[in-house]
DNA sequence: CTACTAAATGATACCTAGTATCAATATGGT
DNA sequence: ACCATATTGATACTAGGTATCATTTAGTAG
């Protein structure tokens, strides 16, 4: 694997977990290996299927822990179970999800932050967060679907 | 009730359903009354609780029908069951959800459509749809939360 | 009005995704 | 090695929703 600014290793994540006061156990290492190998756009249930020999509860707990520590993003899609992606070091971003294969890309658009400031200024309330997901057919899936 | 451009009545919805080849039954009328009375930000389970004497399946089927006919918007929030809102005649819009009371407002921002065109032009794929939800504390809820 | 056909319904069982409980086990610190 | 605590797995449970299928109801032709 070619290292990149976005590369995240199991060890890095484990260190973050440990510095948050949680133990870097063998079970967590195994879940993390699967998460890192899988990268983006996986569901909790897919981890359960991939990481044999660990209880479902442990895997769900690990996912919750990673979310709490800010290491995963949760995408609540229109249908089906939420999908998770590693939170890369891109900082705040939005998601581009392929409706064909489920691959998730990230993007940033400063115009969005600008729009949110305008919205808040218009008196609708104090903005606590936002979620932006764009559904695409990626170049690989487009031909499969036909017209 | 003061009529407005966004007002939607049970009868109007029932007519739309009928013109889609579905029967305007008594059960559907009762669900629609609850939907219209409730307006925005309700869950399917809330309808089940409000509309006594109808089977759960019927209520879920009616919600599915309304979604298919484009009369409801589905909001898949970060946690909990999806919430539904009447699709008012505002046309395409986005949602502003109060994290305190669940009230949903709609907004439009042409800057978003512009951004999406730029995104598509950058070659990431063919855009099939998008979802934008902004979480706010509405002016009524802000004082309740404190700092 | 009656009969017919298809749509709609309710009860039920079932399913998926996820959480709570709690006894057993593993971990880090001393 | 020992202790306190975190973690784990098995299990039962919950929420939210769907599939099945016998029964009922709505529209329609006579």
Tab-separated table of C-alpha atoms (C1' of nucleotides) in Angstrom:
chain	number	residue	atom	x	y	z
A	1	UNK	CA	0.000	0.000	0.000
A	2	UNK	CA	1.251	3.425	-0.915
A	3	UNK	CA	1.185	5.676	2.118
A	4	UNK	CA	-0.844	8.842	1.672
A	5	UNK	CA	-1.984	11.749	3.752
A	6	UNK	CA	-5.263	9.926	4.228
A	7	UNK	CA	-3.798	6.615	5.247
A	8	UNK	CA	-4.994	5.344	8.584
A	9	UNK	CA	-3.536	2.259	10.215
A	10	UNK	CA	-4.925	-0.065	12.840
A	11	UNK	CA	-2.148	0.980	15.166
A	12	UNK	CA	-2.930	4.677	14.845
A	13	UNK	CA	-6.559	4.075	15.651
A	14	UNK	CA	-5.680	1.813	18.565
A	15	UNK	CA	-3.422	4.519	19.948
A	16	UNK	CA	-6.235	7.036	19.738
A	17	UNK	CA	-8.537	4.633	21.529
A	18	UNK	CA	-5.958	4.016	24.242
A	19	UNK	CA	-5.361	7.713	24.777
A	20	UNK	CA	-9.116	8.003	25.269
A	21	UNK	CA	-8.823	5.673	28.266
A	22	UNK	CA	-9.912	2.469	26.540
A	23	UNK	CA	-7.960	-0.748	26.367
A	24	UNK	CA	-6.335	-1.830	23.121
A	25	UNK	CA	-7.608	-5.396	23.317
A	26	UNK	CA	-7.151	-8.208	20.838
A	27	UNK	CA	-10.841	-8.083	19.914
A	28	UNK	CA	-10.659	-4.410	19.073
A	29	UNK	CA	-7.525	-4.962	17.035
A	30	UNK	CA	-9.312	-7.577	14.980
A	31	UNK	CA	-12.297	-5.340	14.336
A	32	UNK	CA	-9.987	-2.482	13.412
A	33	UNK	CA	-8.064	-4.644	10.965
A	34	UNK	CA	-11.326	-5.339	9.192
A	35	UNK	CA	-12.355	-1.695	9.278
A	36	UNK	CA	-9.047	-0.540	7.831
A	37	UNK	CA	-8.998	-3.284	5.208
A	38	UNK	CA	-12.528	-2.471	4.237
A	39	UNK	CA	-12.049	1.272	4.407
A	40	UNK	CA	-15.260	2.924	3.398
A	41	UNK	CA	-18.921	2.245	3.182
A	42	UNK	CA	-19.274	-0.832	5.374
A	43	UNK	CA	-22.147	-1.768	7.687
A	44	UNK	CA	-21.855	-3.116	11.226
A	45	UNK	CA	-23.399	-6.372	10.068
A	46	UNK	CA	-20.730	-6.757	7.396
A	47	UNK	CA	-18.097	-6.524	10.099
A	48	UNK	CA	-19.924	-9.211	12.070
A	49	UNK	CA	-19.760	-11.481	9.020
A	50	UNK	CA	-16.111	-10.721	8.307
A	51	UNK	CA	-14.660	-10.914	11.790
A	52	UNK	CA	-15.392	-14.473	12.850
A	53	UNK	CA	-15.297	-15.567	16.446
A	54	UNK	CA	-16.258	-12.276	18.052
A	55	UNK	CA	-19.689	-11.714	19.519
A	56	UNK	CA	-22.062	-9.394	17.732
A	57	UNK	CA	-22.284	-7.218	20.819
A	58	UNK	CA	-18.535	-6.647	20.845
A	59	UNK	CA	-18.513	-5.562	17.243
A	60	UNK	CA	-21.416	-3.184	17.705
A	61	UNK	CA	-19.758	-1.822	20.843
A	62	UNK	CA	-16.522	-1.274	18.980
A	63	UNK	CA	-18.317	0.598	16.217
A	64	UNK	CA	-20.005	2.776	18.837
A	65	UNK	CA	-16.674	3.437	20.482
A	66	UNK	CA	-15.075	4.438	17.202
A	67	UNK	CA	-17.952	6.782	16.493
A	68	UNK	CA	-17.672	8.356	19.941
A	69	UNK	CA	-13.946	8.847	19.486
A	70	UNK	CA	-14.587	10.495	16.143
A	71	UNK	CA	-12.776	7.842	14.129
A	72	UNK	CA	-15.772	6.791	12.048
A	73	UNK	CA	-18.469	8.713	10.202
A	74	UNK	CA	-21.972	7.308	10.254
A	75	UNK	CA	-24.032	7.641	7.088
A	76	UNK	CA	-27.743	7.096	7.628
A	77	UNK	CA	-28.861	6.291	4.134
A	78	UNK	CA	-32.395	6.393	2.824
A	79	UNK	CA	-32.812	2.638	3.101
A	80	UNK	CA	-31.010	-0.170	4.841
A	81	UNK	CA	-28.552	-0.132	7.698
A	82	UNK	CA	-26.290	2.845	8.289
A	83	UNK	CA	-22.898	2.630	6.653
A	84	UNK	CA	-19.644	3.697	8.255
A	85	UNK	CA	-16.489	5.172	6.829
A	86	UNK	CA	-13.132	5.888	8.364
A	87	UNK	CA	-12.839	9.527	9.258
A	88	UNK	CA	-9.828	10.484	7.214
A	89	UNK	CA	-7.761	13.508	7.988
A	90	UNK	CA	-9.524	15.654	5.463
A	91	UNK	CA	-11.354	17.429	8.271
A	92	UNK	CA	-14.974	18.318	7.867
A	93	UNK	CA	-16.419	16.939	4.669
A	94	UNK	CA	-19.487	15.552	2.953
A	95	UNK	CA	-20.213	12.253	1.276
A	96	UNK	CA	-20.730	11.074	-2.237
A	97	UNK	CA	-22.274	7.608	-2.186
A	98	UNK	CA	-22.546	5.390	-5.245
A	99	UNK	CA	-26.054	3.923	-5.366
A	100	UNK	CA	-24.695	1.041	-7.453
A	101	UNK	CA	-21.781	-0.296	-5.443
A	102	UNK	CA	-21.962	1.652	-2.179
A	103	UNK	CA	-18.501	3.177	-2.547
A	104	UNK	CA	-18.199	6.374	-0.577
A	105	UNK	CA	-16.109	9.350	-1.561
A	106	UNK	CA	-15.608	12.516	0.406
A	107	UNK	CA	-15.782	16.077	-0.790
A	108	UNK	CA	-15.609	19.565	0.614
A	109	UNK	CA	-17.344	22.634	-0.621
A	110	UNK	CA	-16.767	25.892	1.158
A	111	UNK	CA	-19.885	27.241	-0.520
A	112	UNK	CA	-21.864	25.014	1.836
A	113	UNK	CA	-20.441	26.576	4.974
A	114	UNK	CA	-21.215	29.960	3.494
A	115	UNK	CA	-24.788	28.898	2.780
A	116	UNK	CA	-25.214	27.658	6.359
A	117	UNK	CA	-24.053	30.968	7.766
A	118	UNK	CA	-26.618	32.772	5.635
A	119	UNK	CA	-29.279	30.356	6.799
A	120	UNK	CA	-28.463	30.935	10.449
A	121	UNK	CA	-28.453	34.680	9.904
A	122	UNK	CA	-31.995	34.418	8.563
A	123	UNK	CA	-33.205	33.578	12.074
A	124	UNK	CA	-34.343	29.987	11.703
A	125	UNK	CA	-32.392	28.811	14.727
A	126	UNK	CA	-28.933	27.986	15.994
A	127	UNK	CA	-27.245	25.491	13.713
A	128	UNK	CA	-26.052	22.411	15.612
A	129	UNK	CA	-24.891	20.338	12.669
A	130	UNK	CA	-25.715	19.294	9.185
A	131	UNK	CA	-25.593	16.351	6.886
A	132	UNK	CA	-25.100	16.339	3.175
A	133	UNK	CA	-25.092	13.210	1.092
A	134	UNK	CA	-24.995	13.146	-2.665
A	135	UNK	CA	-26.066	9.963	-4.420
A	136	UNK	CA	-24.254	9.165	-7.636
A	137	UNK	CA	-23.680	6.377	-10.098
A	138	UNK	CA	-19.944	6.124	-10.239
A	139	UNK	CA	-18.224	5.753	-13.631
A	140	UNK	CA	-17.811	2.007	-12.995
A	141	UNK	CA	-21.503	1.424	-12.210
A	142	UNK	CA	-23.042	3.675	-14.846
A	143	UNK	CA	-22.675	1.194	-17.721
A	144	UNK	CA	-24.157	-1.654	-15.662
A	145	UNK	CA	-27.439	0.126	-15.112
A	146	UNK	CA	-28.092	0.873	-18.757
A	147	UNK	CA	-30.084	4.006	-19.585
B	1	UNK	CA	-57.200	27.299	9.522
B	2	UNK	CA	-56.018	30.019	7.184
B	3	UNK	CA	-55.549	28.640	3.673
B	4	UNK	CA	-52.082	29.114	2.263
B	5	UNK	CA	-50.158	28.094	-0.786
B	6	UNK	CA	-48.739	25.220	1.241
B	7	UNK	CA	-52.013	23.948	2.597
B	8	UNK	CA	-52.708	20.329	1.825
B	9	UNK	CA	-56.014	18.655	2.637
B	10	UNK	CA	-56.922	15.021	3.130
B	11	UNK	CA	-59.175	15.232	0.095
B	12	UNK	CA	-56.427	16.551	-2.171
B	13	UNK	CA	-54.124	13.742	-1.142
B	14	UNK	CA	-56.873	11.163	-1.535
B	15	UNK	CA	-57.542	12.456	-5.052
B	16	UNK	CA	-53.878	12.124	-5.924
B	17	UNK	CA	-53.871	8.584	-4.597
B	18	UNK	CA	-56.983	7.734	-6.589
B	19	UNK	CA	-55.582	9.159	-9.797
B	20	UNK	CA	-52.594	6.901	-9.201
B	21	UNK	CA	-54.925	3.892	-9.433
B	22	UNK	CA	-55.336	3.268	-5.708
B	23	UNK	CA	-58.618	3.164	-3.839
B	24	UNK	CA	-59.622	5.977	-1.517
B	25	UNK	CA	-60.609	3.706	1.335
B	26	UNK	CA	-61.854	4.609	4.789
B	27	UNK	CA	-58.612	3.362	6.340
B	28	UNK	CA	-56.521	5.570	4.127
B	29	UNK	CA	-58.725	8.529	4.861
B	30	UNK	CA	-58.204	8.030	8.577
B	31	UNK	CA	-54.440	7.795	8.216
B	32	UNK	CA	-54.432	10.880	6.030
B	33	UNK	CA	-56.453	12.845	8.543
B	34	UNK	CA	-53.784	12.084	11.128
B	35	UNK	CA	-50.989	12.951	8.708
B	36	UNK	CA	-52.564	16.281	7.778
B	37	UNK	CA	-53.394	17.132	11.388
B	38	UNK	CA	-49.882	16.286	12.428
B	39	UNK	CA	-48.252	17.923	9.433
B	40	UNK	CA	-44.532	17.611	9.826
B	41	UNK	CA	-41.963	15.535	11.553
B	42	UNK	CA	-43.986	12.454	12.532
B	43	UNK	CA	-42.880	8.827	12.622
B	44	UNK	CA	-44.798	5.817	11.337
B	45	UNK	CA	-45.061	4.512	14.875
B	46	UNK	CA	-46.659	7.744	16.020
B	47	UNK	CA	-49.350	7.268	13.409
B	48	UNK	CA	-49.918	3.738	14.674
B	49	UNK	CA	-50.464	5.141	18.156
B	50	UNK	CA	-52.740	7.954	16.985
B	51	UNK	CA	-54.941	6.094	14.537
B	52	UNK	CA	-56.620	3.469	16.702
B	53	UNK	CA	-58.271	0.424	15.240
B	54	UNK	CA	-56.129	0.072	12.142
B	55	UNK	CA	-53.521	-2.651	11.829
B	56	UNK	CA	-49.870	-1.670	11.920
B	57	UNK	CA	-49.357	-3.181	8.494
B	58	UNK	CA	-52.018	-0.934	6.970
B	59	UNK	CA	-50.449	2.174	8.403
B	60	UNK	CA	-46.978	1.222	7.239
B	61	UNK	CA	-48.408	0.360	3.824
B	62	UNK	CA	-50.129	3.723	3.627
B	63	UNK	CA	-46.930	5.547	4.510
B	64	UNK	CA	-45.125	3.580	1.803
B	65	UNK	CA	-47.842	4.461	-0.688
B	66	UNK	CA	-47.651	8.147	0.143
B	67	UNK	CA	-43.896	8.051	-0.276
B	68	UNK	CA	-44.197	6.308	-3.633
B	69	UNK	CA	-46.736	8.858	-4.814
B	70	UNK	CA	-44.413	11.652	-3.769
B	71	UNK	CA	-46.750	13.025	-1.109
B	72	UNK	CA	-44.384	12.514	1.809
B	73	UNK	CA	-40.689	13.197	2.317
B	74	UNK	CA	-38.708	10.714	4.370
B	75	UNK	CA	-36.026	12.064	6.673
B	76	UNK	CA	-33.557	9.417	7.834
B	77	UNK	CA	-32.142	11.064	10.898
B	78	UNK	CA	-28.925	10.136	12.636
B	79	UNK	CA	-30.725	8.197	15.362
B	80	UNK	CA	-34.176	6.800	15.839
B	81	UNK	CA	-36.900	6.039	13.349
B	82	UNK	CA	-37.217	8.020	10.128
B	83	UNK	CA	-39.575	10.959	10.283
B	84	UNK	CA	-41.978	11.969	7.557
B	85	UNK	CA	-43.274	15.320	6.431
B	86	UNK	CA	-45.941	16.291	3.954
B	87	UNK	CA	-44.427	17.267	0.673
B	88	UNK	CA	-45.715	20.794	0.337
B	89	UNK	CA	-45.908	22.544	-2.977
B	90	UNK	CA	-42.637	24.304	-2.484
B	91	UNK	CA	-41.019	21.972	-4.978
B	92	UNK	CA	-37.543	20.637	-4.351
B	93	UNK	CA	-36.263	21.695	-0.969
B	94	UNK	CA	-34.106	20.731	1.980
B	95	UNK	CA	-34.864	20.250	5.648
B	96	UNK	CA	-34.095	22.093	8.789
B	97	UNK	CA	-34.781	19.850	11.769
B	98	UNK	CA	-34.900	21.073	15.342
B	99	UNK	CA	-32.911	18.700	17.531
B	100	UNK	CA	-34.955	19.834	20.521
B	101	UNK	CA	-38.563	19.406	19.448
B	102	UNK	CA	-38.297	17.664	16.075
B	103	UNK	CA	-40.076	20.421	14.161
B	104	UNK	CA	-39.132	20.395	10.513
B	105	UNK	CA	-38.858	23.438	8.311
B	106	UNK	CA	-38.094	23.511	4.641
B	107	UNK	CA	-35.671	25.728	2.791
B	108	UNK	CA	-34.314	26.179	-0.683
B	109	UNK	CA	-30.911	27.357	-1.701
B	110	UNK	CA	-30.099	27.667	-5.348
B	111	UNK	CA	-26.427	27.758	-4.413
B	112	UNK	CA	-26.742	24.044	-3.639
B	113	UNK	CA	-27.924	23.122	-7.121
B	114	UNK	CA	-25.022	25.149	-8.490
B	115	UNK	CA	-22.596	23.288	-6.253
B	116	UNK	CA	-23.970	19.936	-7.389
B	117	UNK	CA	-23.480	20.824	-11.030
B	118	UNK	CA	-19.877	21.728	-10.328
B	119	UNK	CA	-19.439	18.452	-8.483
B	120	UNK	CA	-20.823	16.434	-11.373
B	121	UNK	CA	-18.631	18.320	-13.817
B	122	UNK	CA	-15.595	17.265	-11.792
B	123	UNK	CA	-16.113	13.672	-12.940
B	124	UNK	CA	-17.063	11.895	-9.744
B	125	UNK	CA	-20.127	10.278	-11.291
B	126	UNK	CA	-23.677	10.909	-12.446
B	127	UNK	CA	-25.705	12.522	-9.699
B	128	UNK	CA	-28.855	10.564	-8.929
B	129	UNK	CA	-30.050	12.546	-5.937
B	130	UNK	CA	-28.936	14.237	-2.775
B	131	UNK	CA	-29.991	14.824	0.765
B	132	UNK	CA	-29.322	17.826	2.904
B	133	UNK	CA	-30.438	18.125	6.475
B	134	UNK	CA	-29.470	20.931	8.779
B	135	UNK	CA	-29.867	20.379	12.511
B	136	UNK	CA	-30.805	23.420	14.521
B	137	UNK	CA	-32.079	24.447	17.908
B	138	UNK	CA	-35.127	26.507	17.081
B	139	UNK	CA	-35.686	29.804	18.918
B	140	UNK	CA	-38.253	28.086	21.173
B	141	UNK	CA	-35.901	25.267	22.206
B	142	UNK	CA	-32.700	27.259	22.607
B	143	UNK	CA	-33.534	28.619	26.094
B	144	UNK	CA	-34.523	25.145	27.370
B	145	UNK	CA	-31.102	23.674	26.688
B	146	UNK	CA	-29.120	26.317	28.496
B	147	UNK	CA	-25.578	26.888	27.333
C	1	DC	C1'	-79.289	-4.902	-6.703
C	2	DT	C1'	-76.168	-8.922	-7.469
C	3	DA	C1'	-72.157	-11.056	-8.705
C	4	DC	C1'	-67.523	-10.898	-9.833
C	5	DT	C1'	-62.637	-9.544	-9.561
C	6	DA	C1'	-58.992	-7.180	-7.781
C	7	DA	C1'	-57.387	-4.337	-4.185
C	8	DA	C1'	-56.998	-3.649	0.561
C	9	DT	C1'	-56.956	-5.184	5.264
C	10	DG	C1'	-55.720	-7.431	9.875
C	11	DA	C1'	-53.582	-10.909	12.453
C	12	DT	C1'	-49.741	-13.112	12.773
C	13	DA	C1'	-45.289	-14.632	12.174
C	14	DC	C1'	-41.159	-13.196	10.890
C	15	DC	C1'	-36.963	-10.334	9.952
C	16	DT	C1'	-33.113	-6.971	10.548
C	17	DA	C1'	-30.562	-4.074	13.270
C	18	DG	C1'	-29.284	-3.050	17.441
C	19	DT	C1'	-29.274	-2.797	22.909
C	20	DA	C1'	-29.450	-4.573	27.909
C	21	DT	C1'	-28.060	-7.904	31.180
C	22	DC	C1'	-24.932	-10.422	33.568
C	23	DA	C1'	-21.693	-14.000	34.583
C	24	DA	C1'	-17.090	-15.070	32.940
C	25	DT	C1'	-12.704	-13.351	31.333
C	26	DA	C1'	-8.868	-10.342	30.184
C	27	DT	C1'	-6.208	-6.153	31.147
C	28	DG	C1'	-3.359	-2.714	33.439
C	29	DG	C1'	-1.442	-1.301	37.622
C	30	DT	C1'	0.727	-2.455	42.069
D	1	DA	C1'	0.770	-12.693	41.703
D	2	DC	C1'	-3.277	-9.881	43.007
D	3	DC	C1'	-6.770	-6.681	42.612
D	4	DA	C1'	-10.100	-3.569	40.619
D	5	DT	C1'	-12.061	-2.560	36.563
D	6	DA	C1'	-12.852	-2.873	31.679
D	7	DT	C1'	-14.212	-5.953	28.295
D	8	DT	C1'	-16.402	-9.864	26.427
D	9	DG	C1'	-19.928	-13.466	24.814
D	10	DA	C1'	-24.261	-15.581	25.228
D	11	DT	C1'	-28.593	-14.598	25.598
D	12	DA	C1'	-32.766	-12.340	25.815
D	13	DC	C1'	-34.925	-8.511	24.429
D	14	DT	C1'	-36.507	-4.286	21.815
D	15	DA	C1'	-37.778	-1.262	17.868
D	16	DG	C1'	-39.059	-0.815	13.474
D	17	DG	C1'	-40.644	-2.799	9.682
D	18	DT	C1'	-42.003	-6.669	6.068
D	19	DA	C1'	-44.195	-11.195	4.253
D	20	DT	C1'	-48.020	-14.233	4.286
D	21	DC	C1'	-52.532	-15.356	3.758
D	22	DA	C1'	-57.316	-15.770	4.843
D	23	DT	C1'	-60.977	-12.355	5.086
D	24	DT	C1'	-63.165	-8.077	3.811
D	25	DT	C1'	-64.109	-4.255	0.887
D	26	DA	C1'	-64.366	-1.372	-3.262
D	27	DG	C1'	-65.236	-0.748	-7.977
D	28	DT	C1'	-67.627	-2.601	-12.047
D	29	DA	C1'	-70.432	-5.183	-15.316
D	30	DG	C1'	-74.757	-7.081	-15.910
